PDB file of C-alpha atoms in Angstrom:
ATOM      1  CA  MET U   1     -13.511 -14.204  -0.650  1.00 43.00           C
ATOM      2  CA  ALA U   2     -10.915 -12.382   1.356  1.00 46.00           C
ATOM      3  CA  GLU U   3     -11.053 -12.745   5.141  1.00 51.00           C
ATOM      4  CA  GLU U   4     -11.086  -8.962   5.598  1.00 60.00           C
ATOM      5  CA  GLN U   5     -13.449  -7.855   2.864  1.00 69.00           C
ATOM      6  CA  THR U   6     -14.504  -4.253   2.383  1.00 82.00           C
ATOM      7  CA  ALA U   7     -17.630  -3.398   4.367  1.00 84.00           C
ATOM      8  CA  ILE U   8     -20.690  -2.078   2.555  1.00 88.00           C
ATOM      9  CA  SER U   9     -22.809   0.783   3.879  1.00 89.00           C
ATOM     10  CA  ILE U  10     -26.216   0.360   5.509  1.00 89.00           C
ATOM     11  CA  ILE U  11     -29.013   2.559   4.119  1.00 88.00           C
ATOM     12  CA  GLN U  12     -31.885   1.216   6.230  1.00 87.00           C
ATOM     13  CA  GLN U  13     -32.158  -1.235   9.115  1.00 89.00           C
ATOM     14  CA  ARG U  14     -35.246  -3.055  10.332  1.00 84.00           C
ATOM     15  CA  GLU U  15     -35.892  -5.453  13.206  1.00 83.00           C
ATOM     16  CA  VAL U  16     -38.076  -8.202  11.733  1.00 79.00           C
ATOM     17  CA  ARG U  17     -40.216 -10.435  13.928  1.00 76.00           C
ATOM     18  CA  PHE U  18     -40.160 -13.974  12.498  1.00 73.00           C
ATOM     19  CA  TYR U  19     -42.367 -16.105  14.748  1.00 69.00           C
ATOM     20  CA  GLU U  20     -40.558 -15.958  18.126  1.00 74.00           C
ATOM     21  CA  ASP U  21     -37.238 -14.790  16.663  1.00 78.00           C
ATOM     22  CA  GLU U  22     -36.013 -11.205  16.166  1.00 82.00           C
ATOM     23  CA  LEU U  23     -33.914 -10.837  13.008  1.00 84.00           C
ATOM     24  CA  ILE U  24     -32.054  -7.754  11.782  1.00 87.00           C
ATOM     25  CA  ALA U  25     -32.487  -6.994   8.098  1.00 86.00           C
ATOM     26  CA  VAL U  26     -30.730  -4.141   6.281  1.00 88.00           C
ATOM     27  CA  ARG U  27     -30.931  -2.470   2.913  1.00 87.00           C
ATOM     28  CA  ALA U  28     -27.382  -1.815   1.769  1.00 88.00           C
ATOM     29  CA  ALA U  29     -25.914   0.812  -0.537  1.00 87.00           C
ATOM     30  CA  ASP U  30     -25.900  -1.726  -3.383  1.00 87.00           C
ATOM     31  CA  GLY U  31     -29.733  -1.827  -3.256  1.00 85.00           C
ATOM     32  CA  HIS U  32     -29.959  -5.394  -1.937  1.00 88.00           C
ATOM     33  CA  ILE U  33     -31.580  -6.600   1.278  1.00 86.00           C
ATOM     34  CA  TYR U  34     -29.432  -8.616   3.679  1.00 90.00           C
ATOM     35  CA  VAL U  35     -30.025 -10.428   6.969  1.00 88.00           C
ATOM     36  CA  ALA U  36     -27.615 -10.781   9.889  1.00 90.00           C
ATOM     37  CA  LEU U  37     -26.132 -14.272   9.640  1.00 91.00           C
ATOM     38  CA  ARG U  38     -25.326 -14.681  13.333  1.00 90.00           C
ATOM     39  CA  GLN U  39     -28.931 -14.061  14.378  1.00 87.00           C
ATOM     40  CA  MET U  40     -30.264 -16.764  12.074  1.00 86.00           C
ATOM     41  CA  CYS U  41     -27.595 -19.204  13.230  1.00 87.00           C
ATOM     42  CA  ASP U  42     -28.353 -18.471  16.888  1.00 87.00           C
ATOM     43  CA  ALA U  43     -32.073 -19.030  16.283  1.00 83.00           C
ATOM     44  CA  LEU U  44     -31.338 -22.422  14.707  1.00 82.00           C
ATOM     45  CA  GLY U  45     -28.732 -23.424  17.281  1.00 85.00           C
ATOM     46  CA  ILE U  46     -25.880 -23.757  14.760  1.00 84.00           C
ATOM     47  CA  ASP U  47     -22.328 -22.373  14.751  1.00 89.00           C
ATOM     48  CA  PRO U  48     -22.095 -18.978  12.943  1.00 90.00           C
ATOM     49  CA  GLN U  49     -18.376 -19.307  12.252  1.00 92.00           C
ATOM     50  CA  GLY U  50     -18.803 -22.746  10.718  1.00 91.00           C
ATOM     51  CA  GLN U  51     -21.664 -21.526   8.535  1.00 90.00           C
ATOM     52  CA  THR U  52     -19.649 -18.508   7.397  1.00 93.00           C
ATOM     53  CA  GLN U  53     -16.866 -20.831   6.274  1.00 93.00           C
ATOM     54  CA  ARG U  54     -19.374 -23.103   4.496  1.00 91.00           C
ATOM     55  CA  ILE U  55     -20.849 -20.119   2.624  1.00 92.00           C
ATOM     56  CA  ARG U  56     -17.379 -19.035   1.517  1.00 93.00           C
ATOM     57  CA  ARG U  57     -16.796 -22.484   0.001  1.00 93.00           C
ATOM     58  CA  HIS U  58     -19.999 -22.216  -2.068  1.00 92.00           C
ATOM     59  CA  THR U  59     -19.622 -20.318  -5.354  1.00 92.00           C
ATOM     60  CA  VAL U  60     -23.150 -18.881  -5.428  1.00 92.00           C
ATOM     61  CA  LEU U  61     -23.583 -18.214  -1.703  1.00 92.00           C
ATOM     62  CA  GLU U  62     -20.202 -16.493  -1.518  1.00 93.00           C
ATOM     63  CA  GLU U  63     -21.497 -13.801  -3.902  1.00 93.00           C
ATOM     64  CA  GLY U  64     -24.137 -12.772  -1.353  1.00 92.00           C
ATOM     65  CA  LEU U  65     -22.003 -12.775   1.806  1.00 94.00           C
ATOM     66  CA  GLU U  66     -21.041  -9.258   2.828  1.00 93.00           C
ATOM     67  CA  ARG U  67     -19.707  -7.440   5.868  1.00 92.00           C
ATOM     68  CA  VAL U  68     -21.435  -4.296   7.155  1.00 91.00           C
ATOM     69  CA  ASP U  69     -20.271  -1.743   9.720  1.00 88.00           C
ATOM     70  CA  GLY U  70     -22.503   0.235  12.036  1.00 86.00           C
ATOM     71  CA  MET U  71     -25.288  -2.322  12.447  1.00 89.00           C
ATOM     72  CA  GLN U  72     -27.334  -1.082  15.413  1.00 86.00           C
ATOM     73  CA  THR U  73     -27.623  -3.724  18.153  1.00 82.00           C
ATOM     74  CA  ALA U  74     -28.401  -3.784  21.868  1.00 79.00           C
ATOM     75  CA  GLY U  75     -24.652  -3.463  22.436  1.00 80.00           C
ATOM     76  CA  GLY U  76     -24.287  -0.488  20.097  1.00 83.00           C
ATOM     77  CA  PRO U  77     -23.065  -0.253  16.472  1.00 87.00           C
ATOM     78  CA  GLN U  78     -21.211  -3.386  15.398  1.00 86.00           C
ATOM     79  CA  SER U  79     -19.585  -4.967  12.363  1.00 89.00           C
ATOM     80  CA  ALA U  80     -21.395  -8.091  11.182  1.00 91.00           C
ATOM     81  CA  TYR U  81     -21.605 -10.592   8.348  1.00 93.00           C
ATOM     82  CA  VAL U  82     -24.860 -10.552   6.400  1.00 93.00           C
ATOM     83  CA  LEU U  83     -26.332 -12.779   3.700  1.00 92.00           C
ATOM     84  CA  ARG U  84     -28.406 -11.502   0.779  1.00 91.00           C
ATOM     85  CA  HIS U  85     -32.044 -12.345   1.485  1.00 84.00           C
ATOM     86  CA  ASP U  86     -32.732 -14.205  -1.784  1.00 84.00           C
ATOM     87  CA  LEU U  87     -29.889 -16.634  -1.014  1.00 86.00           C
ATOM     88  CA  VAL U  88     -31.267 -17.544   2.419  1.00 84.00           C
ATOM     89  CA  PRO U  89     -33.292 -20.553   1.089  1.00 80.00           C
ATOM     90  CA  LEU U  90     -30.251 -21.915  -0.761  1.00 83.00           C
ATOM     91  CA  TRP U  91     -28.113 -21.572   2.367  1.00 86.00           C
ATOM     92  CA  LEU U  92     -30.756 -23.199   4.560  1.00 82.00           C
ATOM     93  CA  SER U  93     -31.217 -26.107   2.127  1.00 81.00           C
ATOM     94  CA  GLY U  94     -27.577 -27.057   2.675  1.00 82.00           C
ATOM     95  CA  ILE U  95     -27.873 -27.317   6.465  1.00 82.00           C
ATOM     96  CA  ARG U  96     -27.840 -30.961   7.463  1.00 77.00           C
ATOM     97  CA  THR U  97     -30.891 -31.841   9.547  1.00 72.00           C
ATOM     98  CA  ARG U  98     -28.825 -33.878  11.985  1.00 74.00           C
ATOM     99  CA  SER U  99     -26.712 -30.803  12.732  1.00 73.00           C
ATOM    100  CA  VAL U 100     -29.802 -29.061  14.165  1.00 78.00           C
ATOM    101  CA  ASP U 101     -31.255 -30.014  17.532  1.00 81.00           C
ATOM    102  CA  GLU U 102     -34.387 -32.135  17.090  1.00 80.00           C
ATOM    103  CA  ALA U 103     -36.518 -29.570  18.948  1.00 81.00           C
ATOM    104  CA  LEU U 104     -35.406 -26.856  16.477  1.00 81.00           C
ATOM    105  CA  ARG U 105     -36.027 -28.810  13.262  1.00 79.00           C
ATOM    106  CA  PRO U 106     -39.588 -27.453  12.783  1.00 79.00           C
ATOM    107  CA  ARG U 107     -38.110 -23.949  13.053  1.00 79.00           C
ATOM    108  CA  LEU U 108     -35.571 -24.803  10.325  1.00 79.00           C
ATOM    109  CA  GLU U 109     -38.466 -25.829   8.075  1.00 79.00           C
ATOM    110  CA  GLN U 110     -40.229 -22.496   8.769  1.00 77.00           C
ATOM    111  CA  TYR U 111     -37.082 -20.602   7.830  1.00 79.00           C
ATOM    112  CA  GLN U 112     -36.689 -22.627   4.630  1.00 75.00           C
ATOM    113  CA  ARG U 113     -40.260 -21.906   3.559  1.00 75.00           C
ATOM    114  CA  GLU U 114     -40.808 -18.284   4.595  1.00 74.00           C
ATOM    115  CA  ALA U 115     -37.754 -16.375   5.862  1.00 69.00           C
ATOM    116  CA  ALA U 116     -36.608 -14.819   2.570  1.00 63.00           C
ATOM    117  CA  LYS U 117     -40.133 -13.582   1.739  1.00 70.00           C
ATOM    118  CA  VAL U 118     -40.669 -12.048   5.191  1.00 68.00           C
ATOM    119  CA  LEU U 119     -37.310 -10.260   5.154  1.00 67.00           C
ATOM    120  CA  PHE U 120     -38.017  -8.785   1.715  1.00 66.00           C
ATOM    121  CA  GLU U 121     -41.532  -7.630   2.636  1.00 66.00           C
ATOM    122  CA  ALA U 122     -40.215  -5.830   5.722  1.00 62.00           C
ATOM    123  CA  PHE U 123     -38.828  -3.200   3.307  1.00 63.00           C
ATOM    124  CA  GLN U 124     -41.918  -2.943   1.114  1.00 58.00           C
ATOM    125  CA  ASP U 125     -45.150  -1.850   2.826  1.00 47.00           C
ATOM    126  CA  GLY U 126     -44.296  -2.494   6.466  1.00 43.00           C
ATOM    127  CA  ARG U 127     -45.274  -6.163   6.546  1.00 43.00           C
ATOM    128  CA  LEU U 128     -43.488  -8.115   9.267  1.00 35.00           C
ATOM    129  CA  THR U 129     -45.011 -11.560   8.704  1.00 37.00           C
ATOM    130  CA  ALA U 130     -45.988 -13.604   5.652  1.00 36.00           C
ATOM    131  CA  THR U 131     -49.765 -13.674   5.968  1.00 40.00           C
ATOM    132  CA  VAL U 132     -52.733 -12.273   4.095  1.00 41.00           C
ATOM    133  CA  ASP U 133     -52.469  -9.630   1.371  1.00 50.00           C
ATOM    134  CA  PHE U 134     -53.367  -6.507   3.333  1.00 53.00           C
ATOM    135  CA  ALA U 135     -53.390  -4.329   0.222  1.00 58.00           C
ATOM    136  CA  GLU U 136     -56.194  -6.444  -1.192  1.00 58.00           C
ATOM    137  CA  LEU U 137     -58.208  -6.212   2.032  1.00 58.00           C
ATOM    138  CA  ALA U 138     -57.805  -2.434   2.074  1.00 60.00           C
ATOM    139  CA  GLN U 139     -59.458  -2.107  -1.363  1.00 66.00           C
ATOM    140  CA  GLY U 140     -62.742  -3.614  -0.130  1.00 63.00           C
ATOM    141  CA  GLU U 141     -65.946  -1.741   0.610  1.00 68.00           C
ATOM    142  CA  SER U 142     -66.279  -2.766   4.254  1.00 68.00           C
ATOM    143  CA  ALA U 143     -66.416  -0.162   7.011  1.00 67.00           C
ATOM    144  CA  ALA U 144     -62.948  -1.228   8.150  1.00 63.00           C
ATOM    145  CA  ALA U 145     -61.450  -0.820   4.680  1.00 61.00           C
ATOM    146  CA  GLN U 146     -63.023   2.625   4.185  1.00 64.00           C
ATOM    147  CA  ALA U 147     -61.768   3.767   7.575  1.00 63.00           C
ATOM    148  CA  TYR U 148     -58.289   2.587   6.655  1.00 54.00           C
ATOM    149  CA  ARG U 149     -58.234   4.710   3.519  1.00 58.00           C
ATOM    150  CA  MET U 150     -59.518   7.751   5.416  1.00 64.00           C
ATOM    151  CA  ALA U 151     -56.870   7.461   8.128  1.00 56.00           C
ATOM    152  CA  SER U 152     -53.861   6.105   6.261  1.00 50.00           C
ATOM    153  CA  ALA U 153     -51.282   7.539   8.647  1.00 49.00           C
ATOM    154  CA  VAL U 154     -52.935   5.962  11.687  1.00 52.00           C
ATOM    155  CA  MET U 155     -53.540   2.717   9.804  1.00 50.00           C
ATOM    156  CA  ARG U 156     -49.825   2.055   9.401  1.00 55.00           C
ATOM    157  CA  LEU U 157     -50.024   0.803  12.969  1.00 57.00           C
ATOM    158  CA  ALA U 158     -53.342  -0.964  12.379  1.00 54.00           C
ATOM    159  CA  GLN U 159     -51.928  -2.766   9.346  1.00 60.00           C
ATOM    160  CA  GLN U 160     -49.152  -4.308  11.401  1.00 60.00           C
ATOM    161  CA  GLN U 161     -51.594  -5.417  14.069  1.00 59.00           C
ATOM    162  CA  LEU U 162     -53.948  -6.978  11.542  1.00 60.00           C
ATOM    163  CA  LEU U 163     -51.175  -8.804   9.723  1.00 60.00           C
ATOM    164  CA  LEU U 164     -49.841 -10.257  12.960  1.00 55.00           C
ATOM    165  CA  GLU U 165     -53.304 -11.520  13.872  1.00 58.00           C
ATOM    166  CA  SER U 166     -54.538 -12.513  10.426  1.00 58.00           C
ATOM    167  CA  HIS U 167     -54.796 -16.236  11.119  1.00 50.00           C
ATOM    168  CA  ILE U 168     -58.489 -15.762  11.921  1.00 49.00           C
ATOM    169  CA  ASP U 169     -60.307 -18.397   9.828  1.00 50.00           C
ATOM    170  CA  ALA U 170     -63.604 -16.694   8.993  1.00 49.00           C
ATOM    171  CA  HIS U 171     -63.702 -13.572   6.817  1.00 52.00           C
ATOM    172  CA  THR U 172     -66.603 -12.157   8.854  1.00 54.00           C
ATOM    173  CA  ALA U 173     -64.736 -12.595  12.135  1.00 57.00           C
ATOM    174  CA  ARG U 174     -61.706 -10.889  10.603  1.00 58.00           C
ATOM    175  CA  LEU U 175     -63.729  -7.811   9.570  1.00 60.00           C
ATOM    176  CA  SER U 176     -65.325  -7.583  13.017  1.00 63.00           C
ATOM    177  CA  ASP U 177     -61.903  -7.602  14.653  1.00 64.00           C
ATOM    178  CA  HIS U 178     -60.737  -4.836  12.277  1.00 63.00           C
ATOM    179  CA  GLU U 179     -63.702  -2.633  13.178  1.00 65.00           C
ATOM    180  CA  ASN U 180     -63.110  -3.046  16.936  1.00 66.00           C
ATOM    181  CA  ARG U 181     -59.486  -1.998  16.564  1.00 68.00           C
ATOM    182  CA  LEU U 182     -60.398   1.038  14.499  1.00 65.00           C
ATOM    183  CA  GLU U 183     -62.886   2.169  17.167  1.00 59.00           C
ATOM    184  CA  ARG U 184     -60.174   2.002  19.855  1.00 62.00           C
ATOM    185  CA  ILE U 185     -57.778   4.008  17.680  1.00 60.00           C
ATOM    186  CA  GLU U 186     -60.433   6.660  17.054  1.00 58.00           C
ATOM    187  CA  GLU U 187     -61.212   6.884  20.797  1.00 56.00           C
ATOM    188  CA  THR U 188     -57.518   7.383  21.578  1.00 53.00           C
ATOM    189  CA  LEU U 189     -57.096  10.143  18.987  1.00 52.00           C
ATOM    190  CA  GLY U 190     -60.338  11.813  20.064  1.00 54.00           C
ATOM    191  CA  ASP U 191     -59.281  12.402  23.696  1.00 58.00           C
ATOM    192  CA  PRO U 192     -56.968  15.473  23.811  1.00 57.00           C
ATOM    193  CA  ASP U 193     -55.700  14.580  27.301  1.00 61.00           C
ATOM    194  CA  ARG U 194     -54.813  10.997  26.544  1.00 80.00           C
ATOM    195  CA  GLN U 195     -51.198  10.011  26.040  1.00 88.00           C
ATOM    196  CA  ILE U 196     -50.146   7.894  23.070  1.00 90.00           C
ATOM    197  CA  SER U 197     -50.955   4.187  23.135  1.00 90.00           C
ATOM    198  CA  PRO U 198     -48.235   1.529  23.582  1.00 90.00           C
ATOM    199  CA  GLU U 199     -48.524   0.767  19.856  1.00 91.00           C
ATOM    200  CA  GLN U 200     -48.012   4.428  18.935  1.00 92.00           C
ATOM    201  CA  ALA U 201     -45.105   4.636  21.396  1.00 91.00           C
ATOM    202  CA  ALA U 202     -43.492   1.684  19.601  1.00 92.00           C
ATOM    203  CA  GLN U 203     -43.935   3.469  16.272  1.00 92.00           C
ATOM    204  CA  ILE U 204     -42.328   6.649  17.658  1.00 92.00           C
ATOM    205  CA  SER U 205     -39.429   4.593  19.048  1.00 91.00           C
ATOM    206  CA  GLN U 206     -38.836   2.893  15.683  1.00 91.00           C
ATOM    207  CA  ALA U 207     -38.929   6.254  13.887  1.00 90.00           C
ATOM    208  CA  VAL U 208     -36.375   7.726  16.303  1.00 91.00           C
ATOM    209  CA  LYS U 209     -34.100   4.713  15.757  1.00 91.00           C
ATOM    210  CA  THR U 210     -34.320   5.156  11.980  1.00 90.00           C
ATOM    211  CA  VAL U 211     -33.391   8.842  12.200  1.00 90.00           C
ATOM    212  CA  ALA U 212     -30.561   8.100  14.640  1.00 88.00           C
ATOM    213  CA  MET U 213     -29.154   5.399  12.363  1.00 90.00           C
ATOM    214  CA  ALA U 214     -29.209   7.749   9.362  1.00 88.00           C
ATOM    215  CA  LEU U 215     -27.534  10.483  11.407  1.00 88.00           C
ATOM    216  CA  SER U 216     -24.924   8.035  12.738  1.00 88.00           C
ATOM    217  CA  GLN U 217     -24.024   7.126   9.148  1.00 87.00           C
ATOM    218  CA  ARG U 218     -23.031  10.765   8.644  1.00 86.00           C
ATOM    219  CA  THR U 219     -21.291  11.518  11.923  1.00 87.00           C
ATOM    220  CA  GLY U 220     -19.803   8.122  12.776  1.00 86.00           C
ATOM    221  CA  ARG U 221     -21.138   8.490  16.337  1.00 87.00           C
ATOM    222  CA  ASN U 222     -23.986   6.911  18.272  1.00 88.00           C
ATOM    223  CA  GLU U 223     -26.716   9.541  17.799  1.00 88.00           C
ATOM    224  CA  TYR U 224     -29.583   7.852  19.667  1.00 85.00           C
ATOM    225  CA  GLY U 225     -29.298  10.061  22.745  1.00 89.00           C
ATOM    226  CA  GLY U 226     -29.104  13.224  20.682  1.00 90.00           C
ATOM    227  CA  VAL U 227     -32.182  12.415  18.605  1.00 89.00           C
ATOM    228  CA  TYR U 228     -34.224  11.533  21.696  1.00 90.00           C
ATOM    229  CA  GLY U 229     -33.015  14.745  23.377  1.00 91.00           C
ATOM    230  CA  GLU U 230     -34.089  16.922  20.462  1.00 93.00           C
ATOM    231  CA  PHE U 231     -37.449  15.105  20.325  1.00 92.00           C
ATOM    232  CA  TYR U 232     -38.040  15.717  24.056  1.00 92.00           C
ATOM    233  CA  ARG U 233     -37.104  19.412  23.784  1.00 92.00           C
ATOM    234  CA  ARG U 234     -39.379  19.971  20.811  1.00 92.00           C
ATOM    235  CA  PHE U 235     -42.444  18.432  22.436  1.00 93.00           C
ATOM    236  CA  GLY U 236     -41.738  19.462  26.052  1.00 92.00           C
ATOM    237  CA  ILE U 237     -41.714  15.935  27.497  1.00 91.00           C
ATOM    238  CA  THR U 238     -39.257  13.731  29.397  1.00 91.00           C
ATOM    239  CA  SER U 239     -40.219  10.452  27.710  1.00 90.00           C
ATOM    240  CA  TYR U 240     -41.677   9.666  24.294  1.00 89.00           C
ATOM    241  CA  LYS U 241     -44.343   7.600  26.093  1.00 90.00           C
ATOM    242  CA  LEU U 242     -45.666  10.852  27.617  1.00 91.00           C
ATOM    243  CA  LEU U 243     -46.407  12.386  24.211  1.00 93.00           C
ATOM    244  CA  PRO U 244     -50.076  13.546  24.036  1.00 92.00           C
ATOM    245  CA  ALA U 245     -52.091  11.451  21.591  1.00 90.00           C
ATOM    246  CA  ARG U 246     -53.250  14.624  19.812  1.00 89.00           C
ATOM    247  CA  ARG U 247     -49.592  15.360  18.873  1.00 91.00           C
ATOM    248  CA  PHE U 248     -48.798  11.898  17.527  1.00 92.00           C
ATOM    249  CA  GLN U 249     -49.226  12.897  13.868  1.00 92.00           C
ATOM    250  CA  GLU U 250     -47.134  16.044  14.446  1.00 93.00           C
ATOM    251  CA  ALA U 251     -44.365  13.956  16.029  1.00 92.00           C
ATOM    252  CA  MET U 252     -44.325  11.440  13.169  1.00 91.00           C
ATOM    253  CA  ALA U 253     -44.245  14.269  10.623  1.00 91.00           C
ATOM    254  CA  PHE U 254     -41.307  15.874  12.480  1.00 92.00           C
ATOM    255  CA  LEU U 255     -39.300  12.622  12.460  1.00 90.00           C
ATOM    256  CA  THR U 256     -40.205  11.892   8.840  1.00 90.00           C
ATOM    257  CA  GLU U 257     -39.025  15.338   7.703  1.00 90.00           C
ATOM    258  CA  TRP U 258     -35.821  14.956   9.726  1.00 89.00           C
ATOM    259  CA  HIS U 259     -35.041  11.617   8.085  1.00 88.00           C
ATOM    260  CA  GLN U 260     -35.917  12.981   4.656  1.00 88.00           C
ATOM    261  CA  SER U 261     -33.455  15.838   5.151  1.00 88.00           C
ATOM    262  CA  LEU U 262     -30.741  13.230   5.816  1.00 85.00           C
ATOM    263  CA  GLU U 263     -31.614  10.529   3.264  1.00 82.00           C
ATOM    264  CA  GLY U 264     -33.807  12.305   0.723  1.00 73.00           C
ATOM    265  CA  GLU U 265     -36.779   9.962   1.213  1.00 64.00           C
ATOM    266  CA  PRO U 266     -39.346   9.291   3.961  1.00 57.00           C
ATOM    267  CA  PRO U 267     -38.807   5.909   5.692  1.00 55.00           C
ATOM    268  CA  PHE U 268     -42.046   5.470   7.621  1.00 53.00           C
TER     269      PHE U 268
END
């Protein structure tokens, strides 16, 4: 592989929570899902440059090593090396245990078992952890499952919360927790003077980032400020956290339509 390989384009980017680590996963123009190599190396306490060289010496791994431009990070858009998600287990299996700090070895085992699955599911139905099958739960006849089907837009947020907390042992306790969360969501939406919840604010923020990234792909500029500015003007607010709860659905529809006009498909 050449040292200066041609960069591939990013179609979608997601920040994936993997236990206590934040990983960046992207869907590229070739249709594959990739994960930022440096982030995984930093989480495991290993040298990114050394691992990049090791991947290049491996015939199979080399096929899944790519460079992307415009990856959105805390420091702005950057160029980065990424590894195709299905090759993550193969790459991890070649890391010598003694090269990883003893305190981080359990984390290496978690990555080897689950990382590729979690990164793939982040681009399917919004799952951010490898836990229970939420789709199966949603087909039940419980009050929680029926409420989910009746409020599918709101339940995008509820699904993420339930998946993150789905280690509850007893099925009955799990259903009770679901019902309590649904009641709080309904109370929030029912009060016209209430501002959006922290969870809804996080969903708005992620939607704005997705639109800004799609717009940046077209203009070549950092469009975050412009998207936030247009959002504030449209809804007459100075911060997305001040959005009235009653306008949450309207705001999500606005951002979804904006993204669809840029990419041809809704991302949320």
